[in-house]
CSV table of C-alpha atoms in Angstrom, one decimal:
chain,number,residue,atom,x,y,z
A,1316,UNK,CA,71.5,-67.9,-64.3
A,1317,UNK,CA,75.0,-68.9,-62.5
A,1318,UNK,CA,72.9,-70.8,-59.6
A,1319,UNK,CA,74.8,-74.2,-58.4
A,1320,UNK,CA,72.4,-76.7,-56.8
A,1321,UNK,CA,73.9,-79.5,-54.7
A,1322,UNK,CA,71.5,-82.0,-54.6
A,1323,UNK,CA,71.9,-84.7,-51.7
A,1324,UNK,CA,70.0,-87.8,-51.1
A,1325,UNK,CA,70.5,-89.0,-54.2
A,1326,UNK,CA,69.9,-92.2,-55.6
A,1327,UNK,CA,68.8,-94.8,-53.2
A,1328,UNK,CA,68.0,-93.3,-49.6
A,1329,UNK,CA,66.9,-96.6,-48.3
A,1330,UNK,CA,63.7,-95.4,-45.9
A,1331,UNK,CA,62.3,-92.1,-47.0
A,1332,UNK,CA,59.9,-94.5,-49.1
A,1333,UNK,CA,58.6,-95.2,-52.6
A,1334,UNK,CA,58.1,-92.0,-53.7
A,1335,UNK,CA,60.6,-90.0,-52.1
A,1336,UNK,CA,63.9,-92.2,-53.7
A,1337,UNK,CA,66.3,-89.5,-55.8
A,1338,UNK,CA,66.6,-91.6,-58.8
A,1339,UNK,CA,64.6,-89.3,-61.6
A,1340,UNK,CA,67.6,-86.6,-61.2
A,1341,UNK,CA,69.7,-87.3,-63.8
A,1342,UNK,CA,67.2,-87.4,-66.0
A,1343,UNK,CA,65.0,-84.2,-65.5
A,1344,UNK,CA,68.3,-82.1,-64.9
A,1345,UNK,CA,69.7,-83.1,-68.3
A,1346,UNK,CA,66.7,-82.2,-70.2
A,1347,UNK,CA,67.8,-79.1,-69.4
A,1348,UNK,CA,69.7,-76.5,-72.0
A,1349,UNK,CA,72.7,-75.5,-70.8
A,1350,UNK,CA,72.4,-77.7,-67.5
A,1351,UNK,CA,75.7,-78.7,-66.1
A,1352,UNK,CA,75.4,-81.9,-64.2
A,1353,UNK,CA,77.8,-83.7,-61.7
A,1354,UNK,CA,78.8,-86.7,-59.6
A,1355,UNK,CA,81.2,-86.9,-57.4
A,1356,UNK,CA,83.1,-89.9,-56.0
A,1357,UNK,CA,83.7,-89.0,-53.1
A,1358,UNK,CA,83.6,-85.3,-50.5
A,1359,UNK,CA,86.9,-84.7,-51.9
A,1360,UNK,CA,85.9,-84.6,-55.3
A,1361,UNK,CA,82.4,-83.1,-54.0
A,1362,UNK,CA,84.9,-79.6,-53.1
A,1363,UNK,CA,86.2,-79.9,-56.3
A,1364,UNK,CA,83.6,-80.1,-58.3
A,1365,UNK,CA,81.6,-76.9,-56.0
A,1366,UNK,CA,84.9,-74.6,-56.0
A,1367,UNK,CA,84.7,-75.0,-60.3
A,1368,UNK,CA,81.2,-74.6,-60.2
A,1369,UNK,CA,81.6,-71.3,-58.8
A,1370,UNK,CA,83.6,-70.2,-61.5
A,1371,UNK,CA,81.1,-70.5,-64.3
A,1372,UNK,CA,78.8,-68.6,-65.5
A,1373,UNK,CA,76.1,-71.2,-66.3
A,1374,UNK,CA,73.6,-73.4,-64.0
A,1375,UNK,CA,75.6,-76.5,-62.3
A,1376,UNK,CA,73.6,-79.4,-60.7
A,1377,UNK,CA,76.1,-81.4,-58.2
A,1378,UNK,CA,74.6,-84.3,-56.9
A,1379,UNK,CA,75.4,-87.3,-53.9
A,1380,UNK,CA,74.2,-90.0,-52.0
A,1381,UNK,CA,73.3,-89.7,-47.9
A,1382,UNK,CA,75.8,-91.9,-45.7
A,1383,UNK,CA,79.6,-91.7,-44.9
A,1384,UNK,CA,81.9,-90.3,-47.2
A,1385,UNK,CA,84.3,-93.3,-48.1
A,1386,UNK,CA,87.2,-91.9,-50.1
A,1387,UNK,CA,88.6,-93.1,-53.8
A,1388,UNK,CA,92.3,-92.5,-54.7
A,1389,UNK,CA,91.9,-90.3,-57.7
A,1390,UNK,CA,94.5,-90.8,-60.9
A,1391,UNK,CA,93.2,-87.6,-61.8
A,1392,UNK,CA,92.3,-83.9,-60.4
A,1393,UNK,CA,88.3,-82.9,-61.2
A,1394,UNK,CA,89.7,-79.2,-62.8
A,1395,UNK,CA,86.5,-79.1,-66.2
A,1396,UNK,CA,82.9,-80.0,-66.6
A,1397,UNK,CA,82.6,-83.0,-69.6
A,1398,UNK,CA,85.9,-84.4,-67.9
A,1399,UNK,CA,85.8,-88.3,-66.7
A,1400,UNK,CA,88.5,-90.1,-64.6
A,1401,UNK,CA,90.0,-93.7,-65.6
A,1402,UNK,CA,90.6,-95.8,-62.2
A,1403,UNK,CA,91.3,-99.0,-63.5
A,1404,UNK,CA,92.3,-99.7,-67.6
A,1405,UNK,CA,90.6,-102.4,-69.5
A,1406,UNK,CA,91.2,-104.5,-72.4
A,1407,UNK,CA,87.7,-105.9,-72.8
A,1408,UNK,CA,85.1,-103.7,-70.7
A,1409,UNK,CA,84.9,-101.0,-69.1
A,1410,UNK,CA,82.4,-100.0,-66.9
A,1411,UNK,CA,81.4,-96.5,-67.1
A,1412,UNK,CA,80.0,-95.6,-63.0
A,1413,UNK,CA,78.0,-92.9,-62.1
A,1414,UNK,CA,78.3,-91.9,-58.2
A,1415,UNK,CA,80.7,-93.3,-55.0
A,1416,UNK,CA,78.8,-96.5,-54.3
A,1417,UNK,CA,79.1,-97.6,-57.9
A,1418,UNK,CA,82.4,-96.8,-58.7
A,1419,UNK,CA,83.2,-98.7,-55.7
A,1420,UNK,CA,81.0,-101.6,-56.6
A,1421,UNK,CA,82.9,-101.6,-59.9
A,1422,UNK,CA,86.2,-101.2,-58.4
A,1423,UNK,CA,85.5,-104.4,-55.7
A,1424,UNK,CA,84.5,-106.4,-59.3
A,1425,UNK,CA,86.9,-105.3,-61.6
A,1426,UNK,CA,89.8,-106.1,-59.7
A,1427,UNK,CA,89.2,-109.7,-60.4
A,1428,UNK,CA,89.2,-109.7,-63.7
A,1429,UNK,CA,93.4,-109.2,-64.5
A,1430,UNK,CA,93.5,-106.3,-66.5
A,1431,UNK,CA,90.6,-107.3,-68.8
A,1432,UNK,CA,87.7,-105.1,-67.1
A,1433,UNK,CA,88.4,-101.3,-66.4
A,1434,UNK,CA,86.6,-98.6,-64.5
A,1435,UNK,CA,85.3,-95.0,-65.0
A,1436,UNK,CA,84.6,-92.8,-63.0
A,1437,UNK,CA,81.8,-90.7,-65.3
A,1438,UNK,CA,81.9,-87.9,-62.5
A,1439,UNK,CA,80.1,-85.6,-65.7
A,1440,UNK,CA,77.2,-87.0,-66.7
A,1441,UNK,CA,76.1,-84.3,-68.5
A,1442,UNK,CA,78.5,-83.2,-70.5
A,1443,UNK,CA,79.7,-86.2,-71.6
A,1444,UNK,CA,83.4,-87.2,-72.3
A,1445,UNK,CA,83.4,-87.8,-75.6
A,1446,UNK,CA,86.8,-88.4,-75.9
A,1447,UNK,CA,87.1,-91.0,-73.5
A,1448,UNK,CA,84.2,-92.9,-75.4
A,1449,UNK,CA,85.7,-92.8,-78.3
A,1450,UNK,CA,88.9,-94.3,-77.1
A,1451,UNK,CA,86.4,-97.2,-75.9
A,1452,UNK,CA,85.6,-98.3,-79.9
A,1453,UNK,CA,85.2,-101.6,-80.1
A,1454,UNK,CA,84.9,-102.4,-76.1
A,1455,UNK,CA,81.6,-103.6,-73.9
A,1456,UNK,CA,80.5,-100.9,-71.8
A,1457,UNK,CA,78.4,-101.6,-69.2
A,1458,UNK,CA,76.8,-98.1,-67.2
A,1459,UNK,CA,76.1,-98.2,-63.9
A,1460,UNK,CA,74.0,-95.5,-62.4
A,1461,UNK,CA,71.7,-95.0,-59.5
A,1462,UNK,CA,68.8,-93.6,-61.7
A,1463,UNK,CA,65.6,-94.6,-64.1
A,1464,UNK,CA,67.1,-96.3,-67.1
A,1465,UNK,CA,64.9,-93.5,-69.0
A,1466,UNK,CA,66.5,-90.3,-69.7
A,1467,UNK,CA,69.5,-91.1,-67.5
A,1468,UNK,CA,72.8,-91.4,-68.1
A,1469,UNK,CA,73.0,-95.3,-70.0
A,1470,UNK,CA,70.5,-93.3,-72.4
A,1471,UNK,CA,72.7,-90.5,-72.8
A,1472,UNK,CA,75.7,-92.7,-73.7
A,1473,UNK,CA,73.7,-94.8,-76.1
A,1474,UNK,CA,72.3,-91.5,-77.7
A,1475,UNK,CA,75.6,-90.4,-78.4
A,1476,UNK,CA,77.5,-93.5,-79.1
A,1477,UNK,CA,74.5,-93.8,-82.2
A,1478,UNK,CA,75.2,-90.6,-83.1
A,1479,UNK,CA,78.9,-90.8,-83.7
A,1480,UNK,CA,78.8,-93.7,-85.3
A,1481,UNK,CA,80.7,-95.7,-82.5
A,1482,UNK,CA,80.9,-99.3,-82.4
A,1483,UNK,CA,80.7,-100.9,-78.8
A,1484,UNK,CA,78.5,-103.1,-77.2
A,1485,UNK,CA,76.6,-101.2,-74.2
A,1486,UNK,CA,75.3,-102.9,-71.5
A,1487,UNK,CA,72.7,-100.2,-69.4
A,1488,UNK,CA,72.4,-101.0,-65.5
A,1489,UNK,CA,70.2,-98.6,-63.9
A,1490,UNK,CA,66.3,-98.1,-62.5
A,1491,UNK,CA,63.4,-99.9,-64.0
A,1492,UNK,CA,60.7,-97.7,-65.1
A,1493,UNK,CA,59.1,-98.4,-61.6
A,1494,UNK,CA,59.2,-97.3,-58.2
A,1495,UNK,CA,61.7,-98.4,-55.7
A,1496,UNK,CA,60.2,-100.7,-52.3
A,1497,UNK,CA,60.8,-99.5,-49.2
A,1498,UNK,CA,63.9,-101.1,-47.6
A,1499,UNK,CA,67.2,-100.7,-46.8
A,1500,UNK,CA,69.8,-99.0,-49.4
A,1501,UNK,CA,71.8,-102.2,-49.6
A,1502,UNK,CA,68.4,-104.1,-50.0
A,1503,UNK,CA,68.1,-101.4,-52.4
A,1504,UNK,CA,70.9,-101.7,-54.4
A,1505,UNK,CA,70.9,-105.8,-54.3
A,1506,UNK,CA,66.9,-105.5,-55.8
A,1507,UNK,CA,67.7,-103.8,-58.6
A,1508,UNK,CA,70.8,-105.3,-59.5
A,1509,UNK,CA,73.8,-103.4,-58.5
A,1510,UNK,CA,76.0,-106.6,-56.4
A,1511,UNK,CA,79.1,-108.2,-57.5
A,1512,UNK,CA,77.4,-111.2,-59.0
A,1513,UNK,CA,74.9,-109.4,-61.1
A,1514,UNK,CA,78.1,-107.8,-62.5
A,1515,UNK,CA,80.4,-110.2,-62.9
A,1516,UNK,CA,77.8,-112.2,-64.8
């Protein structure tokens, strides 16, 4: 059925408590046949992505994180599902982000690397842009998502990259296969990982 569910809260939500964290969304949507699933950067991409949604005939999850909407100069217009968006190139890596607190993580890091470490905004996580990845051959990817490491969206990548018979080295940063303390989002996101040391490292 053409139903679009927008799906807030996700990823870390800081005090709703263990239980109640929205990182198993990426995962049980793309299980799914014939599931659509989204993540937007920012609001403005957020319209976007719900005005296209509208137009399919097909079930679309769209899904974001609670707290202020922080905008992201885009290079390119969200217009197709299985589309992703290149901020920043890279020579050596390129770090494949899922969600608005990521990409900016990855912006904030990659800026100091000259050139050599790029950023993508993977605004479809399920489809996937194939082209794009394999434009990447030979590169380090590292994914950064705000979900379980299993089923989500480093999985997908690796799954695929397998599959096609893609050479890169793929680093997955995401949710262990445990629940997430109760705490702050930015204590949160520093626990499992997700700060500009852990990256640049």
């Amino acid at each position: 059925a053409p139903i679009v569910f927008l799906i807030d809260r996700a990823g870390f939500v800081g005090s709703d408590g263990r239980t109640h964290q929205g990182l198993f969304d990426l995962s049980y949507l793309s299980l799914m046949p014939n599931m659509t699933v989204l993540a937007p950067k920012d609001a403005s991409e957020l319209s976007l992505m719900i005005e296209h949604a509208l137009t399919l005939n097909a079930p679309v999850a769209i899904r974001y994180p609670n707290g202020k909407n922080e905008p992201i100069a885009s290079l390119t217009s969200f217009s197709r599902v299985g589309e992703w968006e290149i901020l920043l190139e890279g020579s050596k890596v390129m770090m494949l982000a899922v969600g608005p607190r990521l990409n900016r993580l990855a912006l904030k890091v990659a800026k100091q690397f000259n050139g050599e470490v790029g950023v993508i905004n993977a605004r479809s996580v399920k489809p996937l842009d194939v082209d794009i990845l394999k434009g990447c051959f030979g590169k380090t990817l590292i994914t950064l998502e705000e979900n379980s490491l299993k089923g989500g969206f480093g999985e997908s990548v690796l799954s695929y990259l397998s599959s096609a018979n893609i050479t890169a080295d793929v680093i997955t940063l995401a949710v262990k296969d445990e629940f997430v303390l109760h705490a702050t989002v930015d204590e949160q996101l520093e626990v499992n990982g997700f700060t500009e040391e852990n990256l640049k490292n």
